[in-house]
Coordinates of C-alpha atoms in Angstrom, one line a residue:
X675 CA -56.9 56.2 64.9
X676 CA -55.0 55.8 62.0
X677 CA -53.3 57.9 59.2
X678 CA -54.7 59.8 56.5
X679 CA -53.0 61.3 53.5
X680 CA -54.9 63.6 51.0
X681 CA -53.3 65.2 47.8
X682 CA -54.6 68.3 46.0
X683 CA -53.3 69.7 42.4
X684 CA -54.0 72.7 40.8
X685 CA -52.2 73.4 37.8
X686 CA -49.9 75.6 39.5
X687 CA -49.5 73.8 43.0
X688 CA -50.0 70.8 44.7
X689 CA -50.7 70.4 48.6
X690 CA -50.2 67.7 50.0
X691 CA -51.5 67.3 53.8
X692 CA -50.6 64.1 56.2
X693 CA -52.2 63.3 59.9
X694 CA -51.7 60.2 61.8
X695 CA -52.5 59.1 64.8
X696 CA -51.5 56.1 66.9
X697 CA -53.0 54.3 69.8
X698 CA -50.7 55.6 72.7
X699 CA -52.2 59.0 72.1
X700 CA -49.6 60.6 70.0
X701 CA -50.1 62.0 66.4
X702 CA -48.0 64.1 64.2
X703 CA -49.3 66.1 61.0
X704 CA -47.5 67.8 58.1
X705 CA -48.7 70.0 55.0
X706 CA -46.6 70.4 52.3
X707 CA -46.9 72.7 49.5
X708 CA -45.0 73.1 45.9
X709 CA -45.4 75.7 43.9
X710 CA -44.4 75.9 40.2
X711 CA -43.5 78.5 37.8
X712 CA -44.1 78.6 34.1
X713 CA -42.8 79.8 30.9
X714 CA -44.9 81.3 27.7
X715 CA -45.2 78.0 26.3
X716 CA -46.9 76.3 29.3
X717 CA -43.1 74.3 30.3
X718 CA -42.3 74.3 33.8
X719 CA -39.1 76.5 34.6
X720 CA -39.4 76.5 38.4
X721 CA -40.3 74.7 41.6
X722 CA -40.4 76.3 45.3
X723 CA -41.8 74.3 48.2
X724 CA -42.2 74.0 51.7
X725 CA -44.4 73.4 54.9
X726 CA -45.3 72.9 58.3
X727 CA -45.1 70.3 60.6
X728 CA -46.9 69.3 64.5
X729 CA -46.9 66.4 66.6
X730 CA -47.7 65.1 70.1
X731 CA -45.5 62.5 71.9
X732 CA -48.3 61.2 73.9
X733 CA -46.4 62.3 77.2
X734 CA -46.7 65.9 77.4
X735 CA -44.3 66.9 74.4
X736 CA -45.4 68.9 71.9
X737 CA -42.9 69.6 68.7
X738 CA -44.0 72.5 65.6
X739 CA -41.8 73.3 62.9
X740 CA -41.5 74.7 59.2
X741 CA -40.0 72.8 56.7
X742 CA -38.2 74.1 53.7
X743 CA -37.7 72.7 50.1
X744 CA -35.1 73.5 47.6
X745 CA -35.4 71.7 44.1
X746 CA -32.9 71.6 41.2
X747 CA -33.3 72.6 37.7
X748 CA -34.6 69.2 36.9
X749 CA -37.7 70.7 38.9
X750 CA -36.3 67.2 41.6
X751 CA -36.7 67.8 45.2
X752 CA -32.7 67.5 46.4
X753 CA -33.2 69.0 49.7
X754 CA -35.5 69.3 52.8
X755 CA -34.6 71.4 55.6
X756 CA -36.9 70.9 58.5
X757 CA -36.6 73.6 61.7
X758 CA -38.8 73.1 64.8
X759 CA -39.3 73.6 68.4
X760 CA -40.2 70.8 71.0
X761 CA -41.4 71.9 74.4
X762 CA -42.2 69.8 77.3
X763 CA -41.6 69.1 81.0
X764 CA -40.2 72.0 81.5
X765 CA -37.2 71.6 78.7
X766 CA -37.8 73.2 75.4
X767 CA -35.1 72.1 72.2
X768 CA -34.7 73.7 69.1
X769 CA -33.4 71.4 65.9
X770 CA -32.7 71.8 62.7
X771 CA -32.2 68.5 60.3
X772 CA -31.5 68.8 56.6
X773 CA -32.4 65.7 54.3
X774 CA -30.4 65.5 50.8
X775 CA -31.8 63.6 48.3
X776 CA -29.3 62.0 45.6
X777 CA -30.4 61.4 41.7
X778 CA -28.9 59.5 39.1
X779 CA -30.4 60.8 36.3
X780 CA -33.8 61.0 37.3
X781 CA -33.7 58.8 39.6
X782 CA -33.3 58.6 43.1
X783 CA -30.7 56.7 44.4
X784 CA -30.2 57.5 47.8
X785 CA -30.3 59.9 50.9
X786 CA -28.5 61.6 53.2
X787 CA -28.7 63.7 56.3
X788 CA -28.8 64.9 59.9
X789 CA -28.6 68.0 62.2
X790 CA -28.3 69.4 65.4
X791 CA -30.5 69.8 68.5
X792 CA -30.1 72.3 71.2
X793 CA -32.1 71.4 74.6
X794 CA -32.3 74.0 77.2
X795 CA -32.9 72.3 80.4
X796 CA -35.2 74.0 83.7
X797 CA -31.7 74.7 85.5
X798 CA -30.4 76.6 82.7
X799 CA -28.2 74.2 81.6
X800 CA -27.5 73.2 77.9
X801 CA -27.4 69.8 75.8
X802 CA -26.7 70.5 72.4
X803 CA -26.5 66.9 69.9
X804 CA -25.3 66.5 66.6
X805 CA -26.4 64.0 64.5
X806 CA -25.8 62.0 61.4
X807 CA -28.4 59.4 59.9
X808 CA -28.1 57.1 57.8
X809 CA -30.4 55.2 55.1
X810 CA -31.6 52.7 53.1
X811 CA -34.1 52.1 50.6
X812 CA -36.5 49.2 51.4
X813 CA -39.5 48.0 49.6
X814 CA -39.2 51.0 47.1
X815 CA -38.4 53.9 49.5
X816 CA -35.4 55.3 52.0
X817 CA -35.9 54.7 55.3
X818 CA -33.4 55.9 58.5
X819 CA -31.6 52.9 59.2
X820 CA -29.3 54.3 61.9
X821 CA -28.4 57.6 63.7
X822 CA -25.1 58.5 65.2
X823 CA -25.3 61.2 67.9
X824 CA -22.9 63.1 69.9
X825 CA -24.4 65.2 72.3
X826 CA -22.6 67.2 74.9
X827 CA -24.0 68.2 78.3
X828 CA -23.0 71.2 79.8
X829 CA -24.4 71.5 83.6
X830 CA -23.1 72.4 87.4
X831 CA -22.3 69.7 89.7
X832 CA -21.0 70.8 93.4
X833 CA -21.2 74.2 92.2
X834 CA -18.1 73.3 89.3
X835 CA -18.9 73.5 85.5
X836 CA -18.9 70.0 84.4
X837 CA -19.1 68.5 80.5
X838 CA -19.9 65.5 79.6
X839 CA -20.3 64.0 75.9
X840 CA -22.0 60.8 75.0
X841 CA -21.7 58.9 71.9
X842 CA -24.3 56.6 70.6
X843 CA -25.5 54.8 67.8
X844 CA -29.8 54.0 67.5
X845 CA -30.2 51.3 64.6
X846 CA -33.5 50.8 63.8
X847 CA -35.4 47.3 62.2
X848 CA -38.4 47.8 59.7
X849 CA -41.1 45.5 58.9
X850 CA -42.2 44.5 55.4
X851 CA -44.4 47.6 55.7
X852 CA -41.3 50.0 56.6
X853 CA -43.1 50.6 60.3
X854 CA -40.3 50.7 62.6
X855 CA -40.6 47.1 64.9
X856 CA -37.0 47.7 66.8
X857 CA -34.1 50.2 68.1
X858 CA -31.6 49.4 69.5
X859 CA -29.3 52.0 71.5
X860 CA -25.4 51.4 71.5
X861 CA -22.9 53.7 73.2
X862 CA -20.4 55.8 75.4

């Protein structure tokens, strides 16, 4: 058990492959890739990236997804669009989150993002969530902080089509490590 990180350069790319697993029986692992492009004189004039990801919740939910990287024409990372599929207990959802990341300079000052899940349940009926998250950097990097969700149920009750929406707001409490310790779950 544990986590393990591994970075490979070669001139032209660098890989960069992540697994970790934890003691409940769930793991998640993601390879990322960036490629660069170069001019006659050996300067760099492009960067494209991107990747997959997999993981196992430990309770019979398995997610994979492809992640895609767009990068500025400072050669910075400013934008990770993620796109995967969880299936599980019968449900299957399909999300799509985008991270942006924010420079001053070349420096990164901060981090925004969210997305939208759509959850198709075994009696046909639909959730779909959108959510917002927001961040803060602690001990040196950006971590999620919060996430605000609205997610709205479409089902059948008695036979009548029935909508419900739910509003909620998960803050989350790191440790000096950045490991998340707490969440906490407000809402309607």
């Amino acid at each position: 058990l544990g986590y393990e990180t591994v970075r490979a350069s070669g001139g032209q790319s660098e890989t960069s492959y992540s697994f970790n697993q934890k003691k409940d029986g769930s793991w998640e692992e993601q390879t990322i890739k960036a490629d660069r492009t170069f001019d006659g004189s050996g300067r760099v004039t492009g960067v494209t990236g991107g990747g997959t990801m997999a993981s196992y919740d430990g309770h019979g939910h398995t997610t994979t997804g492809v992640i895609e990287q767009t990068y500025n024409d400072r050669h910075q990372l400013v934008k990770t669009t993620t796109t995967s599929t969880t299936t599980g207990g019968g449900t299957t959802s399909k999300t799509v989150e985008t991270t942006n990341f924010i420079y001053r300079g070349t420096v990164l000052v901060g981090q925004t993002g969210g997305g939208r899940t759509v959850t198709t349940n075994p009696d046909g009926t639909a959730t779909v969530a959108e959510f917002t998250n927001t961040y803060e950097k602690r001990n040196g990097q950006f971590v999620v902080t919060s996430v605000h969700t609205v997610e709205t149920r479409n089902s059948v009750v008695d036979g009548m089509p029935r909508t419900t929406v739910q509003d909620t707001v998960k803050t989350l409490t790191y440790d000096k490590d950045n490991q998340v310790v707490a969440m906490e779950v407000k809402g309607t």
